[in-house]
Short mmCIF file of N, CA and C and ligand atoms in Angstrom, two decimals:
data_model
loop_
_atom_site.label_atom_id
_atom_site.label_comp_id
_atom_site.label_asym_id
_atom_site.label_seq_id
_atom_site.Cartn_x
_atom_site.Cartn_y
_atom_site.Cartn_z
N UNK A 1 -10.28 -8.53 32.06
CA UNK A 1 -9.48 -9.56 31.58
C UNK A 1 -9.55 -9.64 30.22
N UNK A 2 -8.55 -10.02 29.65
CA UNK A 2 -8.37 -10.16 28.06
C UNK A 2 -8.39 -11.75 27.70
N UNK A 3 -9.30 -12.04 26.83
CA UNK A 3 -9.50 -13.27 26.43
C UNK A 3 -9.16 -13.38 24.87
N UNK A 4 -8.15 -13.92 24.58
CA UNK A 4 -7.63 -13.84 23.09
C UNK A 4 -8.19 -14.55 22.05
N UNK A 5 -8.64 -15.95 22.40
CA UNK A 5 -9.21 -16.80 21.40
C UNK A 5 -10.45 -17.43 21.80
N UNK A 6 -11.25 -18.20 20.96
CA UNK A 6 -12.29 -18.94 21.29
C UNK A 6 -11.87 -20.03 22.28
N UNK A 7 -10.70 -20.55 22.06
CA UNK A 7 -10.30 -21.68 22.89
C UNK A 7 -10.22 -21.04 24.42
N UNK A 8 -9.71 -19.88 24.51
CA UNK A 8 -9.32 -19.24 25.97
C UNK A 8 -10.88 -18.97 26.47
N UNK A 9 -11.71 -18.46 25.61
CA UNK A 9 -13.03 -18.18 26.09
C UNK A 9 -13.70 -19.57 26.77
N UNK A 10 -13.56 -20.51 26.01
CA UNK A 10 -14.12 -21.89 26.56
C UNK A 10 -13.34 -22.33 27.83
N UNK A 11 -12.04 -22.07 27.91
CA UNK A 11 -11.17 -22.46 29.03
C UNK A 11 -11.61 -21.66 30.26
N UNK A 12 -12.06 -20.43 30.04
CA UNK A 12 -12.67 -19.59 31.08
C UNK A 12 -13.82 -20.10 31.65
N UNK A 13 -14.69 -20.52 30.58
CA UNK A 13 -15.94 -21.30 30.98
C UNK A 13 -15.65 -22.55 31.85
N UNK A 14 -14.57 -23.20 31.55
CA UNK A 14 -14.09 -24.52 32.34
C UNK A 14 -13.79 -24.04 33.58
N UNK A 15 -13.16 -23.02 33.83
CA UNK A 15 -12.53 -22.70 35.20
C UNK A 15 -13.81 -22.24 35.90
N UNK A 16 -14.68 -21.47 35.46
CA UNK A 16 -15.89 -21.07 36.13
C UNK A 16 -16.65 -22.34 36.69
N UNK A 17 -16.67 -23.36 35.76
CA UNK A 17 -17.36 -24.69 36.16
C UNK A 17 -16.90 -25.24 37.44
N UNK A 18 -15.54 -25.14 37.62
CA UNK A 18 -15.11 -25.81 38.73
C UNK A 18 -15.55 -25.29 40.14
N UNK A 19 -16.20 -23.87 40.07
CA UNK A 19 -16.74 -23.30 41.20
C UNK A 19 -18.25 -23.47 41.42
N UNK A 20 -18.85 -23.98 40.41
CA UNK A 20 -20.40 -23.83 40.18
C UNK A 20 -21.05 -25.01 40.85
N UNK A 21 -22.08 -24.67 41.80
CA UNK A 21 -22.92 -25.78 42.31
C UNK A 21 -24.35 -25.30 42.30
N UNK A 22 -25.26 -26.08 42.74
CA UNK A 22 -26.55 -25.88 42.63
C UNK A 22 -27.11 -24.66 43.13
N UNK A 23 -27.85 -23.84 42.50
CA UNK A 23 -28.36 -22.56 42.99
C UNK A 23 -27.52 -21.35 42.44
N UNK A 24 -26.32 -21.73 41.89
CA UNK A 24 -25.52 -20.62 41.08
C UNK A 24 -26.13 -20.11 39.77
N UNK A 25 -25.75 -18.96 39.60
CA UNK A 25 -26.34 -18.25 38.42
C UNK A 25 -25.22 -17.33 37.73
N UNK A 26 -24.91 -17.65 36.58
CA UNK A 26 -24.00 -16.91 35.74
C UNK A 26 -24.53 -16.15 34.52
N UNK A 27 -24.50 -14.72 34.61
CA UNK A 27 -25.16 -13.94 33.56
C UNK A 27 -23.98 -13.48 32.71
N UNK A 28 -24.27 -13.82 31.38
CA UNK A 28 -23.42 -13.32 30.36
C UNK A 28 -24.01 -12.30 29.44
N UNK A 29 -23.35 -11.18 29.42
CA UNK A 29 -23.65 -9.99 28.59
C UNK A 29 -22.89 -9.73 27.54
N UNK A 30 -23.23 -9.12 26.55
CA UNK A 30 -22.33 -8.82 25.46
C UNK A 30 -23.23 -8.98 24.10
N UNK A 31 -22.59 -8.18 23.02
CA UNK A 31 -23.35 -8.20 21.82
C UNK A 31 -23.41 -9.54 21.07
N UNK A 32 -24.24 -9.38 19.85
CA UNK A 32 -24.16 -10.66 19.17
C UNK A 32 -22.86 -11.12 18.81
N UNK A 33 -22.58 -12.49 19.09
CA UNK A 33 -21.19 -12.97 18.59
C UNK A 33 -20.10 -12.56 19.60
N UNK A 34 -20.42 -12.21 20.76
CA UNK A 34 -19.36 -11.80 21.78
C UNK A 34 -18.67 -12.95 22.27
N UNK A 35 -19.20 -14.03 22.37
CA UNK A 35 -18.67 -15.28 22.90
C UNK A 35 -19.18 -15.89 24.10
N UNK A 36 -20.57 -15.62 24.31
CA UNK A 36 -21.31 -16.13 25.35
C UNK A 36 -21.53 -17.53 25.33
N UNK A 37 -21.91 -18.04 24.08
CA UNK A 37 -22.30 -19.49 23.93
C UNK A 37 -20.93 -20.25 23.91
N UNK A 38 -19.88 -19.60 23.43
CA UNK A 38 -18.56 -20.30 23.35
C UNK A 38 -18.06 -20.48 24.86
N UNK A 39 -18.09 -19.57 25.65
CA UNK A 39 -17.87 -19.77 27.08
C UNK A 39 -18.78 -20.79 27.77
N UNK A 40 -20.08 -20.86 27.30
CA UNK A 40 -21.09 -21.82 27.97
C UNK A 40 -20.60 -23.15 27.62
N UNK A 41 -20.18 -23.38 26.21
CA UNK A 41 -19.77 -24.63 25.81
C UNK A 41 -18.60 -25.18 26.78
N UNK A 42 -17.54 -24.45 27.06
CA UNK A 42 -16.55 -24.94 27.69
C UNK A 42 -17.02 -25.12 29.14
N UNK A 43 -17.88 -24.33 29.77
CA UNK A 43 -18.49 -24.72 31.00
C UNK A 43 -19.18 -25.90 31.09
N UNK A 44 -19.96 -26.32 30.08
CA UNK A 44 -20.82 -27.35 30.04
C UNK A 44 -19.95 -28.50 30.00
N UNK A 45 -19.02 -28.61 28.95
CA UNK A 45 -18.03 -29.62 28.90
C UNK A 45 -17.30 -30.00 30.15
N UNK A 46 -16.72 -28.99 30.92
CA UNK A 46 -16.22 -29.09 32.04
C UNK A 46 -17.01 -29.83 33.23
N UNK A 47 -18.32 -29.38 33.21
CA UNK A 47 -19.37 -30.00 33.99
C UNK A 47 -19.62 -31.46 33.55
N UNK A 48 -19.28 -31.87 32.40
CA UNK A 48 -19.72 -33.32 31.86
C UNK A 48 -21.06 -33.32 31.72
N UNK A 49 -21.82 -32.34 30.99
CA UNK A 49 -23.13 -32.33 30.79
C UNK A 49 -23.26 -33.34 29.49
N UNK A 50 -24.48 -33.88 29.68
CA UNK A 50 -25.01 -34.64 28.35
C UNK A 50 -25.49 -33.72 27.39
N UNK A 51 -25.16 -33.99 26.12
CA UNK A 51 -25.61 -33.16 24.95
C UNK A 51 -24.69 -31.82 24.75
N UNK A 52 -24.46 -31.64 23.56
CA UNK A 52 -23.70 -30.38 23.21
C UNK A 52 -24.44 -29.16 23.58
N UNK A 53 -23.57 -28.29 23.99
CA UNK A 53 -24.08 -26.84 24.38
C UNK A 53 -24.05 -26.12 23.11
N UNK A 54 -25.18 -25.64 22.50
CA UNK A 54 -25.22 -24.96 21.41
C UNK A 54 -26.05 -23.66 21.80
N UNK A 55 -26.28 -22.81 20.82
CA UNK A 55 -27.12 -21.58 21.15
C UNK A 55 -28.57 -21.97 21.12
N UNK A 56 -29.17 -21.70 22.26
CA UNK A 56 -30.59 -22.00 22.58
C UNK A 56 -31.44 -21.10 22.05
N UNK A 57 -31.14 -20.36 20.91
CA UNK A 57 -32.06 -19.26 20.49
C UNK A 57 -33.25 -19.53 20.33
N UNK A 58 -33.71 -20.65 19.89
CA UNK A 58 -35.03 -21.13 19.53
C UNK A 58 -35.74 -21.82 20.67
N UNK A 59 -35.26 -22.15 21.72
CA UNK A 59 -35.97 -22.77 22.83
C UNK A 59 -35.75 -21.98 24.00
N UNK A 60 -35.20 -20.79 24.04
CA UNK A 60 -35.14 -19.93 25.35
C UNK A 60 -34.39 -20.70 26.46
N UNK A 61 -34.69 -21.87 26.72
CA UNK A 61 -33.72 -22.40 27.72
C UNK A 61 -33.61 -24.05 27.65
N UNK A 62 -32.46 -24.47 27.70
CA UNK A 62 -32.06 -25.83 27.53
C UNK A 62 -31.45 -26.61 28.73
N UNK A 63 -32.02 -27.63 29.17
CA UNK A 63 -31.57 -28.24 30.26
C UNK A 63 -30.57 -29.40 30.00
N UNK A 64 -29.47 -29.44 30.24
CA UNK A 64 -28.45 -30.38 29.96
C UNK A 64 -28.19 -31.30 31.31
N UNK A 65 -28.57 -32.54 31.48
CA UNK A 65 -28.41 -33.29 32.67
C UNK A 65 -26.89 -33.65 32.69
N UNK A 66 -26.70 -34.05 33.92
CA UNK A 66 -25.46 -34.56 34.30
C UNK A 66 -25.76 -35.97 35.25
N UNK A 67 -24.64 -36.78 35.19
CA UNK A 67 -24.88 -38.04 35.80
C UNK A 67 -24.55 -37.74 37.35
N UNK A 68 -23.55 -36.76 37.54
CA UNK A 68 -23.13 -36.70 38.87
C UNK A 68 -23.18 -35.19 39.52
N UNK A 69 -24.34 -34.52 39.26
CA UNK A 69 -24.34 -33.33 39.93
C UNK A 69 -25.73 -32.52 39.20
N UNK A 70 -25.90 -31.40 39.67
CA UNK A 70 -27.13 -30.56 39.18
C UNK A 70 -26.97 -30.16 37.78
N UNK A 71 -27.89 -30.35 37.05
CA UNK A 71 -28.10 -30.07 35.59
C UNK A 71 -27.67 -28.50 35.36
N UNK A 72 -27.08 -28.32 34.06
CA UNK A 72 -26.85 -27.14 33.69
C UNK A 72 -28.22 -26.71 32.79
N UNK A 73 -28.63 -25.59 33.23
CA UNK A 73 -29.68 -24.90 32.45
C UNK A 73 -29.24 -23.57 31.67
N UNK A 74 -29.22 -23.67 30.34
CA UNK A 74 -28.66 -22.72 29.47
C UNK A 74 -29.79 -21.83 28.90
N UNK A 75 -29.82 -20.57 29.34
CA UNK A 75 -31.11 -19.69 29.00
C UNK A 75 -30.44 -18.86 28.08
N UNK A 76 -31.15 -18.56 26.79
CA UNK A 76 -31.01 -17.28 25.99
C UNK A 76 -32.03 -16.44 26.22
N UNK A 77 -31.89 -15.23 26.80
CA UNK A 77 -33.01 -14.38 27.18
C UNK A 77 -33.11 -13.17 26.23
N UNK A 78 -32.46 -13.38 24.93
CA UNK A 78 -32.37 -12.43 23.90
C UNK A 78 -33.91 -11.84 23.69
N UNK A 79 -34.89 -12.67 23.67
CA UNK A 79 -36.21 -12.27 23.20
C UNK A 79 -37.09 -12.17 24.45
N UNK A 80 -36.49 -12.20 25.65
CA UNK A 80 -37.35 -11.98 26.76
C UNK A 80 -37.03 -10.41 27.24
N UNK A 81 -38.22 -9.91 27.76
CA UNK A 81 -38.08 -8.46 27.90
C UNK A 81 -38.31 -8.04 29.27
N UNK A 82 -38.90 -9.10 30.06
CA UNK A 82 -39.13 -8.78 31.41
C UNK A 82 -38.79 -9.77 32.47
N UNK A 83 -38.58 -9.54 33.62
CA UNK A 83 -38.16 -10.47 34.64
C UNK A 83 -39.39 -11.56 34.70
N UNK A 84 -40.53 -11.10 34.67
CA UNK A 84 -41.57 -11.94 34.60
C UNK A 84 -41.71 -13.13 33.65
N UNK A 85 -41.13 -12.62 32.42
CA UNK A 85 -41.17 -13.64 31.39
C UNK A 85 -39.90 -14.85 31.60
N UNK A 86 -38.97 -14.16 32.26
CA UNK A 86 -37.90 -15.30 32.72
C UNK A 86 -38.32 -16.20 33.87
N UNK A 87 -39.24 -15.49 34.79
CA UNK A 87 -39.75 -16.46 35.81
C UNK A 87 -40.74 -17.52 35.14
N UNK A 88 -41.51 -17.16 34.26
CA UNK A 88 -42.45 -17.91 33.46
C UNK A 88 -41.80 -19.35 33.05
N UNK A 89 -40.52 -19.12 32.87
CA UNK A 89 -39.73 -20.43 32.30
C UNK A 89 -39.72 -21.46 33.25
N UNK A 90 -40.11 -21.21 34.60
CA UNK A 90 -40.25 -22.21 35.65
C UNK A 90 -38.92 -22.85 35.84
N UNK A 91 -37.77 -22.16 35.76
CA UNK A 91 -36.50 -22.87 35.90
C UNK A 91 -36.20 -23.23 37.56
N UNK A 92 -35.87 -24.30 37.74
CA UNK A 92 -35.53 -24.69 39.18
C UNK A 92 -34.08 -24.18 39.59
N UNK A 93 -34.05 -22.79 39.80
CA UNK A 93 -32.80 -22.32 40.00
C UNK A 93 -32.15 -23.00 41.22
N UNK A 94 -32.81 -23.31 42.09
CA UNK A 94 -31.95 -23.85 43.52
C UNK A 94 -31.31 -25.02 43.26
N UNK A 95 -32.14 -26.09 42.16
CA UNK A 95 -31.35 -27.31 42.01
C UNK A 95 -30.57 -27.29 40.71
N UNK A 96 -30.29 -26.21 40.10
CA UNK A 96 -29.62 -26.20 38.79
C UNK A 96 -28.41 -25.09 38.92
N UNK A 97 -27.60 -25.50 38.03
CA UNK A 97 -26.42 -24.35 37.47
C UNK A 97 -27.13 -23.76 36.54
N UNK A 98 -27.25 -22.41 36.59
CA UNK A 98 -28.00 -21.71 35.54
C UNK A 98 -27.04 -20.72 34.91
N UNK A 99 -26.99 -20.81 33.50
CA UNK A 99 -26.25 -19.74 32.83
C UNK A 99 -27.27 -19.04 31.77
N UNK A 100 -27.13 -17.63 31.87
CA UNK A 100 -28.17 -16.88 31.08
C UNK A 100 -27.54 -16.00 30.08
N UNK A 101 -27.83 -16.04 29.01
CA UNK A 101 -27.14 -15.18 28.05
C UNK A 101 -28.09 -13.90 27.88
N UNK A 102 -27.79 -12.80 27.76
CA UNK A 102 -28.70 -11.62 27.50
C UNK A 102 -29.57 -11.32 28.83
N UNK A 103 -28.96 -11.72 30.06
CA UNK A 103 -29.95 -11.43 31.25
C UNK A 103 -29.91 -10.05 31.75
N UNK A 104 -29.25 -9.26 31.02
CA UNK A 104 -29.10 -7.86 31.63
C UNK A 104 -30.48 -7.20 32.13
N UNK A 105 -30.53 -6.93 33.30
CA UNK A 105 -31.77 -6.21 33.69
C UNK A 105 -32.87 -7.01 34.05
N UNK A 106 -32.59 -8.42 33.77
CA UNK A 106 -33.86 -9.41 34.07
C UNK A 106 -33.66 -10.04 35.39
N UNK A 107 -32.52 -9.96 36.00
CA UNK A 107 -32.28 -10.78 37.18
C UNK A 107 -32.70 -10.30 38.49
N UNK A 108 -32.69 -9.05 38.65
CA UNK A 108 -33.11 -8.32 39.80
C UNK A 108 -34.52 -8.70 40.06
N UNK A 109 -34.70 -9.25 41.28
CA UNK A 109 -36.23 -9.73 41.55
C UNK A 109 -36.32 -11.33 41.28
N UNK A 110 -35.42 -11.84 40.48
CA UNK A 110 -35.51 -13.21 40.38
C UNK A 110 -34.58 -13.94 41.41
N UNK A 111 -33.50 -13.23 41.55
CA UNK A 111 -32.39 -13.85 42.39
C UNK A 111 -31.66 -12.54 43.07
N UNK A 112 -30.86 -12.77 44.01
CA UNK A 112 -30.15 -11.61 44.74
C UNK A 112 -28.86 -11.98 44.52
N UNK A 113 -28.42 -13.07 43.96
CA UNK A 113 -26.97 -13.34 43.85
C UNK A 113 -26.71 -14.01 42.50
N UNK A 114 -25.60 -13.28 41.67
CA UNK A 114 -25.32 -13.92 40.41
C UNK A 114 -23.78 -13.49 40.05
N UNK A 115 -23.14 -14.17 39.26
CA UNK A 115 -21.88 -13.78 38.81
C UNK A 115 -22.00 -13.14 37.25
N UNK A 116 -21.43 -12.00 37.20
CA UNK A 116 -21.90 -11.40 35.89
C UNK A 116 -20.52 -11.25 35.09
N UNK A 117 -20.68 -11.67 33.85
CA UNK A 117 -19.58 -11.39 32.79
C UNK A 117 -20.06 -10.58 31.70
N UNK A 118 -19.36 -9.24 31.57
CA UNK A 118 -19.67 -8.41 30.57
C UNK A 118 -18.55 -8.55 29.54
N UNK A 119 -19.09 -9.04 28.26
CA UNK A 119 -17.98 -9.23 27.25
C UNK A 119 -17.87 -8.22 26.26
N UNK A 120 -16.86 -7.65 25.79
CA UNK A 120 -16.95 -6.61 24.85
C UNK A 120 -15.67 -6.79 23.83
N UNK A 121 -15.93 -6.57 22.61
CA UNK A 121 -14.86 -6.50 21.52
C UNK A 121 -14.35 -5.13 21.61
N UNK A 122 -13.04 -5.07 21.97
CA UNK A 122 -12.50 -3.73 22.09
C UNK A 122 -12.44 -2.97 20.75
N UNK A 123 -12.85 -1.72 20.76
CA UNK A 123 -12.75 -0.93 19.55
C UNK A 123 -11.40 -1.01 18.96
N UNK A 124 -11.15 -1.18 17.65
CA UNK A 124 -9.90 -1.26 16.92
C UNK A 124 -9.23 -2.47 17.13
N UNK A 125 -10.00 -3.51 17.53
CA UNK A 125 -9.18 -4.85 17.73
C UNK A 125 -8.91 -5.46 16.44
N UNK A 126 -7.77 -6.34 16.36
CA UNK A 126 -7.43 -6.93 15.30
C UNK A 126 -7.98 -8.35 15.10
N UNK A 127 -8.54 -8.65 13.85
CA UNK A 127 -9.28 -9.73 13.56
C UNK A 127 -8.34 -10.46 12.69
N UNK A 128 -8.15 -11.80 13.03
CA UNK A 128 -7.13 -12.57 12.07
C UNK A 128 -8.02 -13.17 10.93
N UNK A 129 -7.39 -13.75 10.22
CA UNK A 129 -8.17 -14.38 8.92
C UNK A 129 -9.24 -15.21 9.32
N UNK A 130 -9.02 -16.13 10.45
CA UNK A 130 -9.88 -16.90 10.96
C UNK A 130 -11.02 -16.37 11.92
N UNK A 131 -11.09 -15.17 12.05
CA UNK A 131 -12.23 -14.42 12.65
C UNK A 131 -11.95 -14.45 14.03
N UNK A 132 -10.45 -14.72 14.56
CA UNK A 132 -10.35 -14.58 15.97
C UNK A 132 -9.91 -13.19 16.47
N UNK A 133 -10.51 -12.84 17.54
CA UNK A 133 -10.24 -11.29 17.96
C UNK A 133 -10.38 -11.35 19.38
N UNK A 134 -9.55 -10.70 20.23
CA UNK A 134 -9.57 -10.59 21.60
C UNK A 134 -10.79 -9.97 22.09
N UNK A 135 -11.30 -10.53 23.30
CA UNK A 135 -12.49 -10.01 24.04
C UNK A 135 -11.94 -9.39 25.18
N UNK A 136 -12.63 -8.44 25.63
CA UNK A 136 -12.42 -7.87 26.93
C UNK A 136 -13.46 -8.28 27.92
N UNK A 137 -13.25 -8.81 29.04
CA UNK A 137 -14.24 -9.23 30.01
C UNK A 137 -14.10 -8.59 31.26
N UNK A 138 -15.34 -8.02 31.66
CA UNK A 138 -15.42 -7.24 33.17
C UNK A 138 -16.10 -8.37 33.90
N UNK A 139 -15.73 -8.76 35.16
CA UNK A 139 -16.39 -9.84 35.97
C UNK A 139 -16.81 -8.99 37.14
N UNK A 140 -18.17 -9.20 37.46
CA UNK A 140 -18.70 -8.55 38.79
C UNK A 140 -19.50 -9.77 39.41
N UNK A 141 -19.51 -9.57 40.86
CA UNK A 141 -20.24 -10.47 41.59
C UNK A 141 -21.45 -9.76 42.26
N UNK A 142 -22.63 -10.29 42.23
CA UNK A 142 -23.70 -9.68 43.01
C UNK A 142 -24.11 -10.56 44.06
N UNK A 143 -24.26 -9.97 45.12
CA UNK A 143 -24.77 -10.84 46.34
C UNK A 143 -23.43 -11.50 47.17
N UNK A 144 -23.87 -12.08 48.34
CA UNK A 144 -22.79 -12.50 49.17
C UNK A 144 -22.14 -13.73 48.45
N UNK A 145 -22.81 -14.50 47.80
CA UNK A 145 -22.22 -15.73 47.28
C UNK A 145 -20.99 -15.30 46.37
N UNK A 146 -20.94 -14.12 45.64
CA UNK A 146 -19.87 -13.91 44.81
C UNK A 146 -19.13 -12.63 45.37
N UNK A 147 -19.09 -12.35 46.58
CA UNK A 147 -18.57 -11.07 47.11
C UNK A 147 -16.86 -11.34 46.96
N UNK A 148 -16.52 -12.51 47.14
CA UNK A 148 -15.11 -12.79 47.02
C UNK A 148 -14.64 -13.53 45.66
N UNK A 149 -14.06 -12.66 44.90
CA UNK A 149 -13.67 -13.18 43.46
C UNK A 149 -12.18 -13.46 43.38
N UNK A 150 -11.55 -13.63 44.52
CA UNK A 150 -10.04 -13.87 44.52
C UNK A 150 -9.55 -14.94 43.85
N UNK A 151 -10.58 -16.04 43.74
CA UNK A 151 -10.08 -17.13 42.80
C UNK A 151 -10.12 -16.87 41.37
N UNK A 152 -10.68 -15.81 40.96
CA UNK A 152 -10.60 -15.59 39.63
C UNK A 152 -9.26 -14.67 39.18
N UNK A 153 -8.56 -14.10 40.30
CA UNK A 153 -7.44 -13.37 40.13
C UNK A 153 -6.30 -13.77 39.04
N UNK A 154 -6.11 -15.03 39.20
CA UNK A 154 -4.94 -15.36 38.23
C UNK A 154 -5.29 -15.29 36.85
N UNK A 155 -6.73 -15.23 36.67
CA UNK A 155 -7.11 -14.84 35.18
C UNK A 155 -7.08 -13.44 34.99
N UNK A 156 -7.44 -12.45 35.95
CA UNK A 156 -7.82 -11.29 35.81
C UNK A 156 -6.48 -10.52 35.74
N UNK A 157 -5.51 -11.07 36.39
CA UNK A 157 -4.30 -10.14 36.36
C UNK A 157 -3.33 -10.50 35.25
N1 LIG B 1 -11.62 -14.22 21.85
C1 LIG B 1 -12.80 -14.69 21.24
N2 LIG B 1 -13.61 -15.47 22.06
C2 LIG B 1 -14.81 -15.89 21.93
N3 LIG B 1 -15.19 -16.05 20.64
C3 LIG B 1 -14.28 -15.54 19.71
C4 LIG B 1 -13.18 -14.85 19.86
N4 LIG B 1 -12.65 -14.60 18.74
C5 LIG B 1 -13.31 -15.02 17.83
N5 LIG B 1 -14.55 -15.61 18.36
C6 LIG B 1 -15.49 -16.16 17.46
O1 LIG B 1 -16.83 -15.35 17.78
C7 LIG B 1 -17.99 -16.10 17.75
C8 LIG B 1 -18.66 -15.96 19.10
O2 LIG B 1 -19.97 -16.78 18.94
P1 LIG B 1 -20.82 -17.12 20.16
O3 LIG B 1 -21.99 -17.88 19.61
O4 LIG B 1 -20.08 -17.77 21.31
O5 LIG B 1 -21.16 -15.65 20.61
P2 LIG B 1 -22.54 -15.29 21.36
O6 LIG B 1 -22.25 -14.11 22.34
O7 LIG B 1 -23.31 -16.59 22.15
O8 LIG B 1 -23.65 -14.77 20.27
P3 LIG B 1 -25.28 -14.58 20.50
O9 LIG B 1 -25.54 -13.21 21.11
O10 LIG B 1 -25.80 -14.60 18.95
O11 LIG B 1 -25.74 -15.68 21.23
C9 LIG B 1 -17.44 -17.54 17.51
O12 LIG B 1 -17.61 -17.88 16.17
C10 LIG B 1 -16.04 -17.62 17.92
O13 LIG B 1 -15.30 -18.50 17.06
MG1 LIG B 2 -25.04 -17.26 22.12
#
């Protein structure tokens, strides 16, 4: 799927939010500045979390409480290198909606189901004066929970 602008990236996060419940995990992969936090911000706003969703680079994981649902736990795994380190954060996966940036290769063994978005900047892409440039996202579902991605199809097509 092509995501043209940061606003569209946030809107995609908001769409994902409508599907998320406690126990769900979303893995966002993509280079520095790909748009992972931008997506998470839209997701968090749609969930109605307390506190702005910003890059959690210096805290590894930030929990955003909600008044009417499971908290959003936003993890930046950039500086983690093993699944054991992620496990050490003691995140209550079952009771939270968890979004992990840079979780590639760390999730196997921690969970058997997650929704994965791989974000890339297409080679030769046009960048506007405002720094806006289309991103390409590949969505994949791991495990039974995400076996059916038909609900995403309106965006994918
Ligand atoms: N189509 C687009 N989608 C998302 N972000 C875009 C797009 N075009 C431009 N941008 C810009 O790219 C930047 C993305 O930053 P963001 O913090 O979301 O990336 P990130 O993947 O979380 O980076 P990091 O790896 O450092 O955590 C923002 O400044 C945003 O405005
Ligand atoms: Mg980020």
